XYZ file of N, CA, C and O in Angstrom:
340
model
N 30.036 -22.056 -59.571
C 30.290 -21.424 -58.304
C 29.371 -22.043 -57.252
O 28.180 -22.213 -57.484
N 29.922 -22.329 -56.065
C 29.166 -22.987 -55.011
C 28.272 -21.979 -54.285
O 28.647 -20.835 -54.069
N 27.105 -22.437 -53.930
C 26.141 -21.593 -53.216
C 26.435 -21.644 -51.718
O 26.609 -22.711 -51.137
N 26.484 -20.491 -51.064
C 26.720 -20.412 -49.627
C 25.375 -20.568 -48.927
O 24.435 -19.823 -49.212
N 25.280 -21.551 -48.014
C 23.994 -21.745 -47.338
C 23.701 -20.585 -46.389
O 24.595 -19.989 -45.801
N 22.424 -20.281 -46.235
C 21.992 -19.222 -45.326
C 21.973 -19.711 -43.892
O 22.322 -20.861 -43.600
N 21.564 -18.874 -42.993
C 21.502 -19.270 -41.582
C 20.450 -20.360 -41.377
O 19.464 -20.433 -42.115
N 20.646 -21.192 -40.372
C 19.667 -22.253 -40.118
C 18.356 -21.671 -39.615
O 18.335 -20.582 -39.018
N 17.243 -22.351 -39.812
C 15.956 -21.861 -39.289
C 15.972 -21.907 -37.759
O 16.543 -22.802 -37.154
N 15.336 -20.935 -37.141
C 15.341 -20.832 -35.678
C 14.029 -21.283 -35.046
O 13.831 -21.118 -33.844
N 13.139 -21.848 -35.844
C 11.837 -22.270 -35.307
C 11.988 -23.300 -34.202
O 11.300 -23.233 -33.182
N 12.862 -24.262 -34.376
C 13.066 -25.294 -33.354
C 13.582 -24.704 -32.059
O 13.141 -25.064 -30.967
N 14.518 -23.777 -32.152
C 15.060 -23.119 -30.968
C 13.988 -22.292 -30.267
O 13.867 -22.317 -29.044
N 13.181 -21.573 -31.046
C 12.095 -20.778 -30.450
C 11.110 -21.664 -29.693
O 10.677 -21.322 -28.594
N 10.745 -22.797 -30.286
C 9.821 -23.724 -29.611
C 10.439 -24.268 -28.325
O 9.772 -24.369 -27.294
N 11.714 -24.603 -28.371
C 12.396 -25.138 -27.193
C 12.427 -24.105 -26.062
O 12.150 -24.433 -24.897
N 12.758 -22.869 -26.377
C 12.796 -21.807 -25.367
C 11.412 -21.565 -24.782
O 11.246 -21.431 -23.566
N 10.401 -21.532 -25.628
C 9.027 -21.311 -25.154
C 8.579 -22.439 -24.229
O 7.984 -22.196 -23.174
N 8.860 -23.684 -24.596
C 8.497 -24.825 -23.737
C 9.220 -24.743 -22.396
O 8.636 -25.013 -21.347
N 10.487 -24.357 -22.421
C 11.263 -24.244 -21.197
C 10.686 -23.162 -20.283
O 10.559 -23.355 -19.074
N 10.328 -22.022 -20.865
C 9.749 -20.933 -20.069
C 8.407 -21.334 -19.470
O 8.110 -21.013 -18.324
N 7.581 -22.005 -20.253
C 6.282 -22.431 -19.744
C 6.433 -23.458 -18.630
O 5.681 -23.450 -17.662
N 7.406 -24.363 -18.770
C 7.639 -25.377 -17.746
C 8.085 -24.747 -16.431
O 7.726 -25.207 -15.356
N 8.840 -23.669 -16.513
C 9.318 -22.977 -15.315
C 8.284 -22.008 -14.771
O 8.445 -21.468 -13.693
N 7.259 -21.710 -15.544
C 6.238 -20.776 -15.107
C 6.641 -19.326 -15.290
O 6.071 -18.437 -14.680
N 7.622 -19.061 -16.112
C 8.105 -17.694 -16.335
C 7.310 -17.032 -17.442
O 7.772 -16.855 -18.545
N 6.081 -16.651 -17.146
C 5.250 -16.032 -18.172
C 5.199 -14.524 -18.046
O 4.881 -13.838 -18.987
N 5.524 -13.970 -16.874
C 5.388 -12.537 -16.678
C 6.692 -11.829 -16.403
O 6.736 -10.922 -15.597
N 7.767 -12.225 -17.014
C 9.036 -11.569 -16.787
C 9.817 -12.250 -15.692
O 9.602 -13.415 -15.369
N 10.720 -11.489 -15.098
C 11.622 -12.059 -14.111
C 11.143 -11.864 -12.685
O 11.815 -12.270 -11.754
N 10.013 -11.241 -12.485
C 9.518 -10.964 -11.146
C 8.478 -11.997 -10.714
O 7.781 -12.576 -11.527
N 8.401 -12.182 -9.410
C 7.338 -12.985 -8.805
C 6.248 -12.002 -8.420
O 6.513 -11.005 -7.747
N 5.034 -12.259 -8.877
C 3.902 -11.374 -8.582
C 2.795 -12.165 -7.890
O 2.558 -13.316 -8.228
N 2.130 -11.509 -6.970
C 0.976 -12.113 -6.313
C -0.055 -11.018 -6.071
O 0.279 -9.942 -5.575
N -1.295 -11.302 -6.421
C -2.379 -10.331 -6.281
C -3.261 -10.730 -5.107
O -3.595 -11.903 -4.930
N -3.643 -9.738 -4.318
C -4.469 -9.953 -3.143
C -5.676 -9.025 -3.197
O -5.625 -7.962 -3.814
N -6.742 -9.411 -2.533
C -7.929 -8.580 -2.379
C -8.414 -8.776 -0.946
O -8.881 -9.868 -0.596
N -8.261 -7.726 -0.122
C -8.611 -7.862 1.293
C -8.957 -6.510 1.891
O -8.807 -5.482 1.232
N -9.421 -6.537 3.130
C -9.755 -5.309 3.845
C -8.495 -4.444 3.970
O -7.381 -4.950 3.989
N -8.695 -3.135 4.086
C -7.577 -2.181 4.112
C -6.538 -2.529 5.180
O -5.335 -2.560 4.921
N -6.984 -2.802 6.398
C -6.055 -3.125 7.486
C -5.254 -4.391 7.166
O -4.025 -4.431 7.360
N -5.939 -5.425 6.689
C -5.262 -6.680 6.338
C -4.308 -6.493 5.160
O -3.244 -7.117 5.106
N -4.678 -5.613 4.234
C -3.814 -5.343 3.080
C -2.506 -4.696 3.535
O -1.428 -5.059 3.047
N -2.593 -3.777 4.470
C -1.369 -3.146 5.006
C -0.486 -4.183 5.680
O 0.734 -4.187 5.515
N -1.093 -5.064 6.468
C -0.330 -6.106 7.145
C 0.340 -7.039 6.137
O 1.497 -7.428 6.322
N -0.371 -7.394 5.081
C 0.194 -8.280 4.061
C 1.374 -7.619 3.349
O 2.404 -8.247 3.126
N 1.250 -6.337 3.027
C 2.350 -5.618 2.381
C 3.559 -5.555 3.317
O 4.692 -5.791 2.886
N 3.325 -5.266 4.605
C 4.435 -5.239 5.569
C 5.097 -6.605 5.669
O 6.322 -6.712 5.781
N 4.283 -7.652 5.649
C 4.809 -9.018 5.702
C 5.759 -9.281 4.521
O 6.832 -9.846 4.692
N 5.353 -8.850 3.325
C 6.206 -9.019 2.134
C 7.507 -8.255 2.292
O 8.581 -8.763 1.987
N 7.425 -6.991 2.734
C 8.634 -6.183 2.880
C 9.551 -6.732 3.974
O 10.775 -6.614 3.873
N 8.988 -7.327 5.028
C 9.802 -7.945 6.072
C 10.473 -9.216 5.571
O 11.637 -9.471 5.853
N 9.717 -10.031 4.835
C 10.245 -11.313 4.363
C 11.213 -11.136 3.193
O 12.211 -11.841 3.109
N 10.919 -10.210 2.291
C 11.767 -9.958 1.123
C 12.110 -8.465 1.096
O 11.405 -7.665 0.475
N 13.202 -8.046 1.758
C 13.549 -6.616 1.845
C 13.685 -5.961 0.475
O 14.192 -6.558 -0.474
N 13.233 -4.724 0.399
C 13.215 -3.990 -0.862
C 14.613 -3.858 -1.477
O 14.787 -3.978 -2.678
N 15.619 -3.623 -0.656
C 16.976 -3.419 -1.161
C 17.520 -4.655 -1.876
O 18.253 -4.542 -2.853
N 17.168 -5.842 -1.415
C 17.694 -7.074 -2.000
C 16.782 -7.644 -3.086
O 17.258 -8.190 -4.079
N 15.473 -7.540 -2.906
C 14.524 -8.200 -3.808
C 13.733 -7.239 -4.684
O 12.866 -7.659 -5.425
N 13.964 -5.936 -4.572
C 13.219 -4.916 -5.309
C 11.718 -5.051 -5.056
O 10.892 -4.826 -5.937
N 11.353 -5.411 -3.865
C 9.958 -5.606 -3.502
C 9.209 -4.279 -3.590
O 9.707 -3.244 -3.165
N 8.011 -4.337 -4.163
C 7.174 -3.139 -4.234
C 5.728 -3.506 -4.454
O 5.407 -4.608 -4.887
N 4.850 -2.562 -4.094
C 3.440 -2.684 -4.444
C 3.359 -2.211 -5.889
O 3.532 -1.040 -6.184
N 3.125 -3.157 -6.789
C 3.147 -2.832 -8.212
C 1.920 -2.028 -8.628
O 2.023 -1.079 -9.398
N 0.756 -2.408 -8.131
C -0.469 -1.680 -8.443
C -1.483 -1.930 -7.333
O -1.398 -2.919 -6.610
N -2.416 -1.008 -7.205
C -3.478 -1.191 -6.227
C -4.675 -0.348 -6.635
O -4.556 0.590 -7.408
N -5.845 -0.752 -6.096
C -7.070 0.021 -6.316
C -8.016 -0.229 -5.155
O -8.038 -1.306 -4.564
N -8.779 0.799 -4.839
C -9.766 0.714 -3.765
C -11.073 0.193 -4.342
O -11.537 0.661 -5.381
N -11.658 -0.773 -3.663
C -12.942 -1.343 -4.062
C -14.002 -0.936 -3.047
O -13.700 -0.348 -2.012
N -15.223 -1.271 -3.322
C -16.317 -0.971 -2.391
C -16.112 -1.721 -1.085
O -15.527 -2.805 -1.056
N -16.616 -1.131 -0.014
C -16.556 -1.808 1.277
C -15.179 -1.750 1.917
O -14.819 -2.631 2.688
N -14.368 -0.736 1.597
C -13.045 -0.562 2.181
C -12.121 -1.753 1.900
O -11.290 -2.126 2.719
N -12.297 -2.343 0.730
C -11.423 -3.444 0.297
C -10.396 -2.893 -0.684
O -10.670 -1.979 -1.445
N -9.203 -3.479 -0.650
C -8.112 -3.071 -1.519
C -7.670 -4.280 -2.327
O -7.450 -5.363 -1.781
N -7.543 -4.081 -3.633
C -6.955 -5.104 -4.503
C -5.566 -4.587 -4.882
O -5.428 -3.464 -5.359
N -4.541 -5.389 -4.627
C -3.186 -4.937 -4.902
C -2.312 -6.095 -5.364
O -2.587 -7.251 -5.066
N -1.269 -5.753 -6.102
C -0.322 -6.738 -6.596
C 1.052 -6.411 -6.038
O 1.546 -5.291 -6.189
N 1.654 -7.398 -5.380
C 3.010 -7.268 -4.863
C 3.967 -7.897 -5.867
O 3.630 -8.890 -6.510
N 5.156 -7.304 -5.965
C 6.151 -7.795 -6.920
C 7.512 -7.850 -6.241
O 7.848 -6.989 -5.445
N 8.296 -8.900 -6.562
C 9.654 -9.037 -6.031
C 10.471 -9.916 -6.975
O 9.919 -10.624 -7.812
N 11.780 -9.856 -6.816
C 12.651 -10.769 -7.539
C 12.568 -12.141 -6.874
O 12.350 -12.231 -5.667
N 12.770 -13.214 -7.628
C 12.669 -14.542 -7.033
C 13.772 -14.842 -6.028
O 13.578 -15.616 -5.107
N 14.961 -14.229 -6.174
C 16.035 -14.447 -5.214
C 16.963 -13.245 -5.219
O 17.032 -12.491 -6.177
N 17.684 -13.090 -4.119
C 18.650 -11.992 -4.022
C 20.029 -12.520 -4.383
O 20.338 -13.684 -4.176
N 20.855 -11.646 -4.907
C 22.223 -12.060 -5.253
C 23.114 -12.060 -4.033
O 22.976 -11.399 -3.110
């Protein structure tokens, strides 16, 4: 009786996908993220700039996280989709 071969190994495919993702810079999911650390007033202006340039309805733009630091400084991360449909 002939032996039925099993599925092919997927190691090569996994390596190829990983190399492709690293080459594109897609390490943190499908969103574009940028972290800033600035004075409170400047942080508000930067967030408004993001929302004006990449509207929330089209790019899902949001302040992903933020924290207050000493000296009235804010560290925050903005997140958006790379493109709108």
